[in-house]
Tab-separated table of C-alpha atoms in Angstrom:
chain	number	residue	atom	x	y	z
S	1	MET	CA	143.457	52.956	-39.405
S	2	VAL	CA	147.155	52.586	-38.584
S	3	LEU	CA	149.743	52.905	-41.344
S	4	GLU	CA	153.213	51.512	-40.658
S	5	GLY	CA	156.113	53.596	-41.896
S	6	LEU	CA	159.193	55.570	-40.906
S	7	LEU	CA	159.167	58.913	-39.129
S	8	VAL	CA	162.150	61.209	-39.646
S	9	THR	CA	162.732	64.082	-37.237
S	10	LEU	CA	165.770	66.292	-36.795
S	11	ASN	CA	168.040	65.994	-33.778
S	12	GLU	CA	169.576	69.099	-32.202
S	13	ASP	CA	172.689	68.679	-34.386
S	14	GLN	CA	170.433	68.539	-37.487
S	15	SER	CA	171.137	64.820	-38.019
S	16	PRO	CA	168.117	62.654	-38.918
S	17	ASN	CA	166.433	60.460	-36.332
S	18	LEU	CA	164.795	57.509	-38.098
S	19	ALA	CA	162.069	55.683	-36.186
S	20	PRO	CA	159.407	53.160	-37.188
S	21	MET	CA	156.017	54.637	-36.438
S	22	GLY	CA	152.405	53.666	-37.024
S	23	PRO	CA	150.339	56.850	-37.020
S	24	LEU	CA	146.579	56.856	-37.035
S	25	ILE	CA	145.465	58.066	-40.442
S	26	GLU	CA	142.210	59.527	-41.682
S	27	LEU	CA	141.403	59.234	-45.368
S	28	ALA	CA	139.948	62.146	-47.296
S	29	PRO	CA	136.175	61.754	-47.835
S	30	GLY	CA	135.506	60.538	-51.347
S	31	ARG	CA	139.236	60.166	-52.039
S	32	GLU	CA	140.106	56.875	-50.365
S	33	GLN	CA	143.722	56.886	-51.588
S	34	GLU	CA	144.475	60.302	-50.089
S	35	ILE	CA	145.537	60.723	-46.457
S	36	ALA	CA	143.884	63.723	-44.828
S	37	SER	CA	145.610	63.602	-41.423
S	38	LEU	CA	148.319	61.866	-39.404
S	39	VAL	CA	148.202	61.372	-35.628
S	40	PHE	CA	151.422	60.103	-34.048
S	41	ARG	CA	151.564	58.390	-30.654
S	42	PRO	CA	155.214	58.238	-29.545
S	43	PHE	CA	156.164	57.628	-25.938
S	44	GLN	CA	157.189	60.817	-24.162
S	45	THR	CA	160.574	59.272	-23.385
S	46	SER	CA	161.395	58.776	-27.073
S	47	ARG	CA	163.757	60.798	-29.248
S	48	SER	CA	160.946	61.307	-31.765
S	49	PHE	CA	158.761	62.956	-29.127
S	50	ALA	CA	161.557	65.268	-27.990
S	51	ASN	CA	162.379	66.267	-31.554
S	52	LEU	CA	158.742	66.910	-32.490
S	53	GLN	CA	158.256	68.974	-29.363
S	54	ARG	CA	161.306	71.068	-30.239
S	55	THR	CA	160.964	71.443	-34.028
S	56	ARG	CA	157.159	71.124	-34.395
S	57	CYS	CA	157.536	69.367	-37.751
S	58	GLY	CA	158.726	66.152	-39.402
S	59	VAL	CA	158.478	63.847	-42.407
S	60	PHE	CA	156.586	60.544	-42.461
S	61	HIS	CA	157.638	57.970	-45.074
S	62	VAL	CA	155.749	55.084	-46.623
S	63	VAL	CA	158.265	52.346	-47.460
S	64	ASP	CA	158.206	48.771	-48.738
S	65	ASP	CA	161.687	47.736	-47.510
S	66	VAL	CA	161.095	45.641	-44.390
S	67	LEU	CA	164.837	45.278	-43.737
S	68	LEU	CA	165.043	49.035	-43.231
S	69	LEU	CA	162.016	48.909	-40.923
S	70	ALA	CA	163.597	46.131	-38.855
S	71	LEU	CA	166.950	47.911	-38.616
S	72	ALA	CA	165.288	51.123	-37.459
S	73	ALA	CA	163.046	49.348	-34.943
S	74	LEU	CA	165.909	47.428	-33.343
S	75	GLY	CA	168.312	50.363	-33.331
S	76	ARG	CA	170.896	48.549	-35.402
S	77	PRO	CA	173.392	50.260	-37.722
S	78	SER	CA	172.089	50.238	-41.276
S	79	GLU	CA	173.479	50.637	-44.739
S	80	PRO	CA	174.205	54.233	-45.838
S	81	LEU	CA	170.992	56.116	-46.528
S	82	GLU	CA	170.419	58.831	-49.114
S	83	TRP	CA	168.602	61.995	-48.096
S	84	GLN	CA	167.291	65.159	-49.681
S	85	PRO	CA	165.896	68.303	-48.045
S	86	ALA	CA	162.160	68.428	-47.452
S	87	GLN	CA	160.385	70.870	-49.719
S	88	VAL	CA	158.176	72.725	-47.216
S	89	VAL	CA	159.192	71.898	-43.626
S	90	ASP	CA	162.601	71.878	-41.956
S	91	GLY	CA	163.396	68.199	-42.390
S	92	LEU	CA	164.912	65.444	-44.484
S	93	VAL	CA	163.368	63.019	-46.968
S	94	LEU	CA	164.557	59.428	-47.296
S	95	ARG	CA	165.167	58.802	-50.983
S	96	SER	CA	164.434	55.058	-50.793
S	97	ALA	CA	160.842	55.740	-49.676
S	98	CYS	CA	157.870	55.239	-51.940
S	99	ARG	CA	156.201	58.477	-50.864
S	100	TRP	CA	156.462	60.960	-48.045
S	101	TYR	CA	154.353	63.394	-46.025
S	102	GLU	CA	155.809	66.632	-44.692
S	103	PHE	CA	153.834	67.925	-41.705
S	104	ASP	CA	153.630	70.524	-38.971
S	105	VAL	CA	152.545	69.674	-35.450
S	106	ALA	CA	149.074	71.055	-34.760
S	107	GLU	CA	148.460	69.841	-31.208
S	108	PHE	CA	150.155	67.872	-28.417
S	109	ASP	CA	148.199	65.701	-25.991
S	110	THR	CA	150.580	64.670	-23.199
S	111	GLU	CA	148.066	63.461	-20.620
S	112	ARG	CA	149.234	59.851	-21.081
S	113	PRO	CA	152.742	58.294	-21.234
S	114	ARG	CA	152.091	57.579	-24.901
S	115	SER	CA	151.390	61.022	-26.279
S	116	GLU	CA	149.012	61.893	-29.083
S	117	ILE	CA	150.329	64.386	-31.629
S	118	SER	CA	147.949	65.761	-34.243
S	119	THR	CA	149.494	67.168	-37.398
S	120	THR	CA	148.742	69.215	-40.476
S	121	ILE	CA	150.059	67.763	-43.735
S	122	ARG	CA	151.921	70.467	-45.646
S	123	HIS	CA	153.299	68.570	-48.644
S	124	VAL	CA	153.037	65.087	-50.176
S	125	GLY	CA	155.810	63.729	-52.403
S	126	ARG	CA	156.328	60.515	-54.353
S	127	PHE	CA	159.395	58.744	-55.704
S	128	ARG	CA	157.876	55.492	-57.006
S	129	ASP	CA	155.042	53.021	-56.679
S	130	SER	CA	155.216	50.572	-53.805
S	131	LEU	CA	156.215	47.065	-54.836
S	132	GLY	CA	153.586	45.789	-52.412
S	133	PHE	CA	153.592	43.371	-49.491
S	134	ASN	CA	153.460	39.586	-49.410
S	135	ARG	CA	153.302	37.099	-46.538
S	136	ALA	CA	157.036	37.359	-45.893
S	137	ARG	CA	156.992	41.130	-45.575
S	138	HIS	CA	154.034	41.022	-43.230
S	139	ALA	CA	155.828	38.315	-41.231
S	140	VAL	CA	158.931	40.497	-40.827
S	141	ILE	CA	156.817	43.371	-39.527
S	142	GLU	CA	155.004	41.134	-37.027
S	143	ALA	CA	158.271	39.515	-35.916
S	144	THR	CA	159.869	42.930	-35.470
S	145	ILE	CA	156.983	44.150	-33.311
S	146	LEU	CA	157.306	41.045	-31.129
S	147	ALA	CA	161.087	41.527	-30.917
S	148	THR	CA	160.701	45.085	-29.635
S	149	ARG	CA	158.749	43.665	-26.681
S	150	VAL	CA	161.249	41.027	-25.561
S	151	HIS	CA	162.523	43.367	-22.842
S	152	LEU	CA	159.307	42.450	-21.026
S	153	ASN	CA	160.749	38.919	-20.768
S	154	ASN	CA	157.540	37.333	-21.993
S	155	PHE	CA	158.427	34.918	-24.775
S	156	ASP	CA	155.144	33.003	-24.831
S	157	GLU	CA	153.464	35.027	-27.571
S	158	LEU	CA	156.651	35.109	-29.618
S	159	ASP	CA	157.247	31.354	-29.344
S	160	GLU	CA	153.649	30.670	-30.314
S	161	GLN	CA	153.786	32.780	-33.477
S	162	TRP	CA	157.405	32.213	-34.533
S	163	PRO	CA	156.915	28.948	-36.500
S	164	TRP	CA	154.206	30.538	-38.664
S	165	LEU	CA	156.333	33.634	-39.247
S	166	ALA	CA	159.374	31.552	-40.177
S	167	SER	CA	157.281	29.471	-42.583
S	168	ALA	CA	156.034	32.610	-44.353
S	169	ILE	CA	159.609	33.824	-44.782
S	170	GLN	CA	160.770	30.473	-46.128
S	171	LYS	CA	157.917	30.148	-48.614
S	172	THR	CA	157.542	33.700	-49.916
S	173	GLY	CA	160.557	35.764	-48.860
S	174	GLY	CA	163.352	37.200	-50.969
S	175	PRO	CA	166.906	38.139	-49.905
S	176	ARG	CA	165.890	41.358	-48.089
S	177	GLU	CA	163.104	39.625	-46.183
S	178	ARG	CA	165.366	36.717	-45.202
S	179	GLU	CA	168.085	39.108	-44.032
S	180	ALA	CA	165.558	41.108	-42.034
S	181	PHE	CA	164.102	38.004	-40.379
S	182	ALA	CA	167.582	36.737	-39.503
S	183	LEU	CA	168.353	40.114	-37.913
S	184	VAL	CA	165.183	39.962	-35.823
S	185	ALA	CA	165.845	36.338	-34.809
S	186	ASP	CA	169.371	37.244	-33.697
S	187	HIS	CA	168.007	40.100	-31.585
S	188	VAL	CA	165.515	37.773	-29.900
S	189	GLU	CA	168.041	35.022	-29.210
S	190	ARG	CA	170.600	37.442	-27.775
S	191	HIS	CA	168.001	38.799	-25.383
S	192	ARG	CA	166.853	35.275	-24.489
S	193	ALA	CA	170.463	34.383	-23.648
S	194	GLU	CA	170.816	37.490	-21.495
S	195	VAL	CA	167.669	36.590	-19.567
S	196	ALA	CA	168.914	33.028	-19.045
S	197	ALA	CA	172.284	34.289	-17.821
S	198	ARG	CA	170.594	36.503	-15.200
S	199	ALA	CA	168.362	33.688	-13.931
S	200	PRO	CA	169.397	32.367	-10.477
S	201	ASP	CA	170.816	28.870	-10.306
S	202	CYS	CA	168.414	26.314	-8.852
């Protein structure tokens, strides 16, 4: 199973690199609410991969703020974030998270462009219960995933799904979800305009 969240690794200057990440998770036998392992699959060209290769550790966060997920995915400046030191590994914990997992890297598989990084969970922490997800929050996540693929210049899938996503936001979204969806829509439209501007005149 894939669990969407935020991966925080440390850059060379010790600043945090925040990246949306969906690791493969394995649940502990007989304890279905407990994660036994995390396997990350970042591209080898990513900052997350470089940081994990250098530091061999990181912190994975479970969050319920889809605006923060969208901002991180699209590389947009975000509101000031609060951090605290990780308890076991050399890393930082995002204080707005619901819970977090501090881990060490156990094994790198770099045979493919999208690597596979197995980890050992060293510490689990919790700030609060998750508020949960509704249709609007799921819609923001799906829209954000589509928006990160617009560089492929294939808008067919996005245009097909966009009306349903927009309807979910309108019917069930709150201020954070509406702001996040507007951010994603702006990203898509700016890229669409760039593609149109590069198109040769007929």
